[in-house]
């Protein structure tokens, strides 16, 4: 198997390639820019999702083959792979934030993660409209790549809990999540589409916390695996409210429950508060 740095080169190049394809659909310059929006389990899917999924899978498989790696993409996923955690698995979201892509808010991203033993070891998150690409390897730090080159990134530090800015989904909102948000000590809150864009805001120190709470549906492995590593390698933390780490390729593609991503400063305190507020919600 190629070493992780060589694989990262391939993933970065593909991240930029995928970003360019998405921009051509976003700006209407693609050969046939019709998005043909369909709904799968209440979530929109466009031609751009499908085309970019094929682009990434074809290129990865042509370069890396099927012997050492398995591949999961949001658009081709049908059922769990063999749950052999020693397997190296690519987990891909060709277009994270499809609703925002359609609404043209600019907040959409490409996620490419390599997972081993249920944890991400390599990640690329590209944000096409910002012409930015974030990448990380386990233990190697997080970098932001633009046309000017690459720079290392670190999350914010030394803030008071009340001054932290929280980012949250604009389209997946429920009464329980709204109650939680109203009762947290961090009242600087903004809704942003795409998990990749929310985590990008945290590693660029424009925000400090992201909260996800599942309802009838939950975010999936491909929504979280790449953004998680981008955050943690920049010094942040990303856990369930009970403090346990997220696990990927487990057989259930859903990431149920409450998840908190932050600059790490008040991770445990905020997780405990979130659990307490949710208990209050259910006993009202
Ligand atoms: N509670 C939830 N249920 C289902 N999907 C969720 C979810 N929260 C987030 N997601 C998924 O995470 C991505 C970003 O969501 P959001 O913009 O609301 O934060 C979307 O993926 P896709 O756009 O890749 O389908 C969305 O489907
Ligand atoms: Mg997604």
mmCIF file of N, CA and C in Angstrom, residues 19 22 26 93-101 104-112 124-134 144 153 155 165-171 190-211 222-228 230-231 238 261:
data_model
loop_
_atom_site.group_PDB
_atom_site.id
_atom_site.type_symbol
_atom_site.label_atom_id
_atom_site.label_comp_id
_atom_site.label_asym_id
_atom_site.label_seq_id
_atom_site.Cartn_x
_atom_site.Cartn_y
_atom_site.Cartn_z
ATOM 1 N N UNK A 19 -14.191 19.872 -6.543
ATOM 2 C CA UNK A 19 -14.644 21.252 -6.295
ATOM 3 C C UNK A 19 -14.916 21.963 -7.626
ATOM 4 N N UNK A 22 -18.194 20.734 -9.109
ATOM 5 C CA UNK A 22 -19.350 21.295 -8.387
ATOM 6 C C UNK A 22 -19.568 22.758 -8.762
ATOM 7 N N UNK A 26 -22.824 24.705 -10.063
ATOM 8 C CA UNK A 26 -23.315 25.823 -9.237
ATOM 9 C C UNK A 26 -23.451 27.092 -10.085
ATOM 10 N N UNK A 93 -18.422 12.015 0.843
ATOM 11 C CA UNK A 93 -19.633 12.794 0.578
ATOM 12 C C UNK A 93 -19.292 13.744 -0.565
ATOM 13 N N UNK A 94 -19.752 13.436 -1.786
ATOM 14 C CA UNK A 94 -19.361 14.270 -2.930
ATOM 15 C C UNK A 94 -19.909 15.685 -2.844
ATOM 16 N N UNK A 95 -21.032 15.841 -2.155
ATOM 17 C CA UNK A 95 -21.644 17.174 -2.020
ATOM 18 C C UNK A 95 -22.347 17.238 -0.670
ATOM 19 N N UNK A 96 -21.670 17.814 0.299
ATOM 20 C CA UNK A 96 -22.257 17.979 1.624
ATOM 21 C C UNK A 96 -22.916 19.353 1.663
ATOM 22 N N UNK A 97 -24.198 19.364 2.031
ATOM 23 C CA UNK A 97 -24.921 20.635 2.012
ATOM 24 C C UNK A 97 -25.665 20.816 0.694
ATOM 25 N N UNK A 98 -26.254 19.714 0.221
ATOM 26 C CA UNK A 98 -26.970 19.788 -1.067
ATOM 27 C C UNK A 98 -28.083 20.843 -1.020
ATOM 28 N N UNK A 99 -28.765 20.959 0.127
ATOM 29 C CA UNK A 99 -29.836 21.977 0.220
ATOM 30 C C UNK A 99 -29.272 23.377 0.000
ATOM 31 N N UNK A 100 -28.122 23.643 0.592
ATOM 32 C CA UNK A 100 -27.513 24.965 0.440
ATOM 33 C C UNK A 100 -26.968 25.172 -0.970
ATOM 34 N N UNK A 101 -26.519 24.098 -1.576
ATOM 35 C CA UNK A 101 -26.071 24.148 -2.976
ATOM 36 C C UNK A 101 -27.238 24.587 -3.859
ATOM 37 N N UNK A 104 -28.233 28.129 -3.185
ATOM 38 C CA UNK A 104 -27.133 29.024 -3.572
ATOM 39 C C UNK A 104 -26.655 29.932 -2.433
ATOM 40 N N UNK A 105 -26.455 29.323 -1.262
ATOM 41 C CA UNK A 105 -25.862 30.099 -0.159
ATOM 42 C C UNK A 105 -24.340 30.058 -0.222
ATOM 43 N N UNK A 106 -23.799 29.179 -1.052
ATOM 44 C CA UNK A 106 -22.335 29.021 -1.130
ATOM 45 C C UNK A 106 -21.778 28.045 -0.107
ATOM 46 N N UNK A 107 -22.611 27.641 0.868
ATOM 47 C CA UNK A 107 -22.118 26.746 1.921
ATOM 48 C C UNK A 107 -22.332 25.281 1.559
ATOM 49 N N UNK A 108 -21.432 24.779 0.780
ATOM 50 C CA UNK A 108 -21.434 23.354 0.455
ATOM 51 C C UNK A 108 -19.982 22.895 0.366
ATOM 52 N N UNK A 109 -19.759 21.584 0.493
ATOM 53 C CA UNK A 109 -18.384 21.087 0.589
ATOM 54 C C UNK A 109 -18.269 19.687 0.002
ATOM 55 N N UNK A 110 -17.030 19.268 -0.218
ATOM 56 C CA UNK A 110 -16.721 17.888 -0.618
ATOM 57 C C UNK A 110 -15.994 17.253 0.562
ATOM 58 N N UNK A 111 -16.408 16.049 0.967
ATOM 59 C CA UNK A 111 -15.722 15.360 2.071
ATOM 60 C C UNK A 111 -15.094 14.069 1.568
ATOM 61 N N UNK A 112 -13.821 13.900 1.842
ATOM 62 C CA UNK A 112 -13.139 12.647 1.500
ATOM 63 C C UNK A 112 -12.378 12.206 2.743
ATOM 64 N N UNK A 124 -9.906 15.178 3.663
ATOM 65 C CA UNK A 124 -9.920 16.370 2.810
ATOM 66 C C UNK A 124 -11.337 16.936 2.853
ATOM 67 N N UNK A 125 -11.439 18.233 3.118
ATOM 68 C CA UNK A 125 -12.726 18.944 2.993
ATOM 69 C C UNK A 125 -12.479 20.130 2.072
ATOM 70 N N UNK A 126 -13.138 20.127 0.913
ATOM 71 C CA UNK A 126 -12.983 21.251 -0.014
ATOM 72 C C UNK A 126 -14.229 22.119 0.039
ATOM 73 N N UNK A 127 -14.032 23.428 0.062
ATOM 74 C CA UNK A 127 -15.163 24.376 0.039
ATOM 75 C C UNK A 127 -15.049 25.168 -1.267
ATOM 76 N N UNK A 128 -15.742 24.695 -2.310
ATOM 77 C CA UNK A 128 -15.515 25.238 -3.657
ATOM 78 C C UNK A 128 -15.718 26.745 -3.776
ATOM 79 N N UNK A 129 -16.790 27.278 -3.183
ATOM 80 C CA UNK A 129 -17.064 28.710 -3.387
ATOM 81 C C UNK A 129 -16.028 29.605 -2.711
ATOM 82 N N UNK A 130 -15.337 29.077 -1.693
ATOM 83 C CA UNK A 130 -14.280 29.861 -1.039
ATOM 84 C C UNK A 130 -12.926 29.581 -1.688
ATOM 85 N N UNK A 131 -12.906 28.633 -2.643
ATOM 86 C CA UNK A 131 -11.653 28.172 -3.264
ATOM 87 C C UNK A 131 -10.636 27.772 -2.203
ATOM 88 N N UNK A 132 -11.147 26.988 -1.220
ATOM 89 C CA UNK A 132 -10.298 26.532 -0.116
ATOM 90 C C UNK A 132 -10.392 25.024 0.032
ATOM 91 N N UNK A 133 -9.291 24.424 0.445
ATOM 92 C CA UNK A 133 -9.285 22.986 0.704
ATOM 93 C C UNK A 133 -8.545 22.763 2.023
ATOM 94 N N UNK A 134 -9.193 22.042 2.922
ATOM 95 C CA UNK A 134 -8.611 21.717 4.233
ATOM 96 C C UNK A 134 -8.158 20.262 4.179
ATOM 97 N N UNK A 144 -4.668 24.449 5.592
ATOM 98 C CA UNK A 144 -5.567 25.088 4.635
ATOM 99 C C UNK A 144 -4.779 25.338 3.360
ATOM 100 N N UNK A 153 -3.330 25.215 10.492
ATOM 101 C CA UNK A 153 -4.442 25.873 11.187
ATOM 102 C C UNK A 153 -4.552 25.375 12.626
ATOM 103 N N UNK A 155 -7.351 25.854 16.126
ATOM 104 C CA UNK A 155 -8.619 26.410 16.609
ATOM 105 C C UNK A 155 -8.360 27.564 17.574
ATOM 106 N N UNK A 165 -18.739 31.250 19.865
ATOM 107 C CA UNK A 165 -19.755 31.281 18.796
ATOM 108 C C UNK A 165 -20.097 29.863 18.380
ATOM 109 N N UNK A 166 -21.400 29.592 18.351
ATOM 110 C CA UNK A 166 -21.871 28.245 18.032
ATOM 111 C C UNK A 166 -22.463 28.225 16.625
ATOM 112 N N UNK A 167 -22.090 27.216 15.841
ATOM 113 C CA UNK A 167 -22.706 27.042 14.514
ATOM 114 C C UNK A 167 -23.558 25.785 14.526
ATOM 115 N N UNK A 168 -24.636 25.840 13.769
ATOM 116 C CA UNK A 168 -25.618 24.761 13.819
ATOM 117 C C UNK A 168 -26.282 24.662 12.451
ATOM 118 N N UNK A 169 -26.903 23.528 12.199
ATOM 119 C CA UNK A 169 -27.578 23.301 10.921
ATOM 120 C C UNK A 169 -28.682 24.328 10.687
ATOM 121 N N UNK A 170 -28.872 24.710 9.433
ATOM 122 C CA UNK A 170 -30.000 25.592 9.147
ATOM 123 C C UNK A 170 -31.219 24.779 8.727
ATOM 124 N N UNK A 171 -31.022 23.532 8.298
ATOM 125 C CA UNK A 171 -32.174 22.784 7.778
ATOM 126 C C UNK A 171 -32.607 21.591 8.646
ATOM 127 N N UNK A 190 -25.041 30.939 15.053
ATOM 128 C CA UNK A 190 -25.417 31.186 13.652
ATOM 129 C C UNK A 190 -25.654 29.876 12.912
ATOM 130 N N UNK A 191 -26.635 29.914 12.028
ATOM 131 C CA UNK A 191 -26.973 28.730 11.239
ATOM 132 C C UNK A 191 -26.157 28.772 9.953
ATOM 133 N N UNK A 192 -25.455 27.670 9.689
ATOM 134 C CA UNK A 192 -24.676 27.532 8.442
ATOM 135 C C UNK A 192 -24.985 26.158 7.861
ATOM 136 N N UNK A 193 -25.117 26.077 6.550
ATOM 137 C CA UNK A 193 -25.316 24.779 5.905
ATOM 138 C C UNK A 193 -24.005 24.038 5.757
ATOM 139 N N UNK A 194 -24.081 22.708 5.673
ATOM 140 C CA UNK A 194 -22.955 21.791 5.438
ATOM 141 C C UNK A 194 -22.088 21.624 6.685
ATOM 142 N N UNK A 195 -21.865 20.367 7.049
ATOM 143 C CA UNK A 195 -21.002 20.094 8.215
ATOM 144 C C UNK A 195 -19.571 20.554 7.904
ATOM 145 N N UNK A 196 -19.109 20.299 6.680
ATOM 146 C CA UNK A 196 -17.750 20.708 6.301
ATOM 147 C C UNK A 196 -17.563 22.212 6.463
ATOM 148 N N UNK A 197 -18.563 23.002 6.060
ATOM 149 C CA UNK A 197 -18.452 24.466 6.193
ATOM 150 C C UNK A 197 -18.497 24.898 7.657
ATOM 151 N N UNK A 198 -19.265 24.179 8.485
ATOM 152 C CA UNK A 198 -19.315 24.528 9.913
ATOM 153 C C UNK A 198 -17.950 24.267 10.561
ATOM 154 N N UNK A 199 -17.362 23.133 10.230
ATOM 155 C CA UNK A 199 -16.057 22.810 10.827
ATOM 156 C C UNK A 199 -14.974 23.740 10.256
ATOM 157 N N UNK A 200 -15.109 24.103 8.974
ATOM 158 C CA UNK A 200 -14.165 25.072 8.386
ATOM 159 C C UNK A 200 -14.224 26.389 9.171
ATOM 160 N N UNK A 201 -15.436 26.814 9.560
ATOM 161 C CA UNK A 201 -15.574 28.063 10.328
ATOM 162 C C UNK A 201 -14.838 27.938 11.667
ATOM 163 N N UNK A 202 -14.859 26.744 12.271
ATOM 164 C CA UNK A 202 -14.191 26.570 13.581
ATOM 165 C C UNK A 202 -12.663 26.563 13.411
ATOM 166 N N UNK A 203 -12.154 25.852 12.409
ATOM 167 C CA UNK A 203 -10.685 25.818 12.264
ATOM 168 C C UNK A 203 -10.135 27.144 11.743
ATOM 169 N N UNK A 204 -11.018 27.981 11.204
ATOM 170 C CA UNK A 204 -10.574 29.333 10.788
ATOM 171 C C UNK A 204 -10.858 30.367 11.887
ATOM 172 N N UNK A 205 -11.281 29.870 13.063
ATOM 173 C CA UNK A 205 -11.535 30.718 14.241
ATOM 174 C C UNK A 205 -12.639 31.753 14.017
ATOM 175 N N UNK A 206 -13.584 31.425 13.104
ATOM 176 C CA UNK A 206 -14.763 32.297 12.949
ATOM 177 C C UNK A 206 -15.905 31.770 13.808
ATOM 178 N N UNK A 207 -15.719 30.580 14.361
ATOM 179 C CA UNK A 207 -16.702 29.964 15.260
ATOM 180 C C UNK A 207 -15.934 29.025 16.183
ATOM 181 N N UNK A 208 -16.633 28.527 17.223
ATOM 182 C CA UNK A 208 -15.925 27.717 18.223
ATOM 183 C C UNK A 208 -16.611 26.385 18.529
ATOM 184 N N UNK A 209 -17.903 26.288 18.251
ATOM 185 C CA UNK A 209 -18.651 25.080 18.628
ATOM 186 C C UNK A 209 -19.617 24.698 17.508
ATOM 187 N N UNK A 210 -19.816 23.388 17.351
ATOM 188 C CA UNK A 210 -20.886 22.882 16.467
ATOM 189 C C UNK A 210 -21.634 21.816 17.246
ATOM 190 N N UNK A 211 -22.959 21.885 17.192
ATOM 191 C CA UNK A 211 -23.771 20.861 17.851
ATOM 192 C C UNK A 211 -24.658 20.187 16.824
ATOM 193 N N UNK A 222 -20.504 9.795 6.263
ATOM 194 C CA UNK A 222 -19.857 10.673 5.275
ATOM 195 C C UNK A 222 -20.040 12.146 5.605
ATOM 196 N N UNK A 223 -21.009 12.479 6.433
ATOM 197 C CA UNK A 223 -21.167 13.884 6.835
ATOM 198 C C UNK A 223 -20.094 14.288 7.851
ATOM 199 N N UNK A 224 -19.600 13.321 8.621
ATOM 200 C CA UNK A 224 -18.788 13.670 9.794
ATOM 201 C C UNK A 224 -17.335 13.218 9.765
ATOM 202 N N UNK A 225 -17.018 12.113 9.069
ATOM 203 C CA UNK A 225 -15.669 11.519 9.206
ATOM 204 C C UNK A 225 -14.562 12.503 8.809
ATOM 205 N N UNK A 226 -14.682 13.122 7.642
ATOM 206 C CA UNK A 226 -13.617 14.048 7.202
ATOM 207 C C UNK A 226 -13.605 15.320 8.072
ATOM 208 N N UNK A 227 -14.765 15.974 8.294
ATOM 209 C CA UNK A 227 -14.738 17.168 9.140
ATOM 210 C C UNK A 227 -14.179 16.890 10.546
ATOM 211 N N UNK A 228 -14.480 15.702 11.090
ATOM 212 C CA UNK A 228 -13.968 15.406 12.440
ATOM 213 C C UNK A 228 -12.443 15.491 12.489
ATOM 214 N N UNK A 230 -10.383 16.998 10.436
ATOM 215 C CA UNK A 230 -9.926 18.378 10.172
ATOM 216 C C UNK A 230 -9.971 19.180 11.485
ATOM 217 N N UNK A 231 -11.022 18.965 12.260
ATOM 218 C CA UNK A 231 -11.149 19.699 13.532
ATOM 219 C C UNK A 231 -10.144 19.209 14.573
ATOM 220 N N UNK A 238 -14.166 16.458 19.184
ATOM 221 C CA UNK A 238 -15.429 16.089 18.535
ATOM 222 C C UNK A 238 -15.882 14.795 19.186
ATOM 223 N N UNK A 261 -18.815 19.371 18.763
ATOM 224 C CA UNK A 261 -17.484 19.653 18.213
ATOM 225 C C UNK A 261 -17.114 21.038 18.711
#
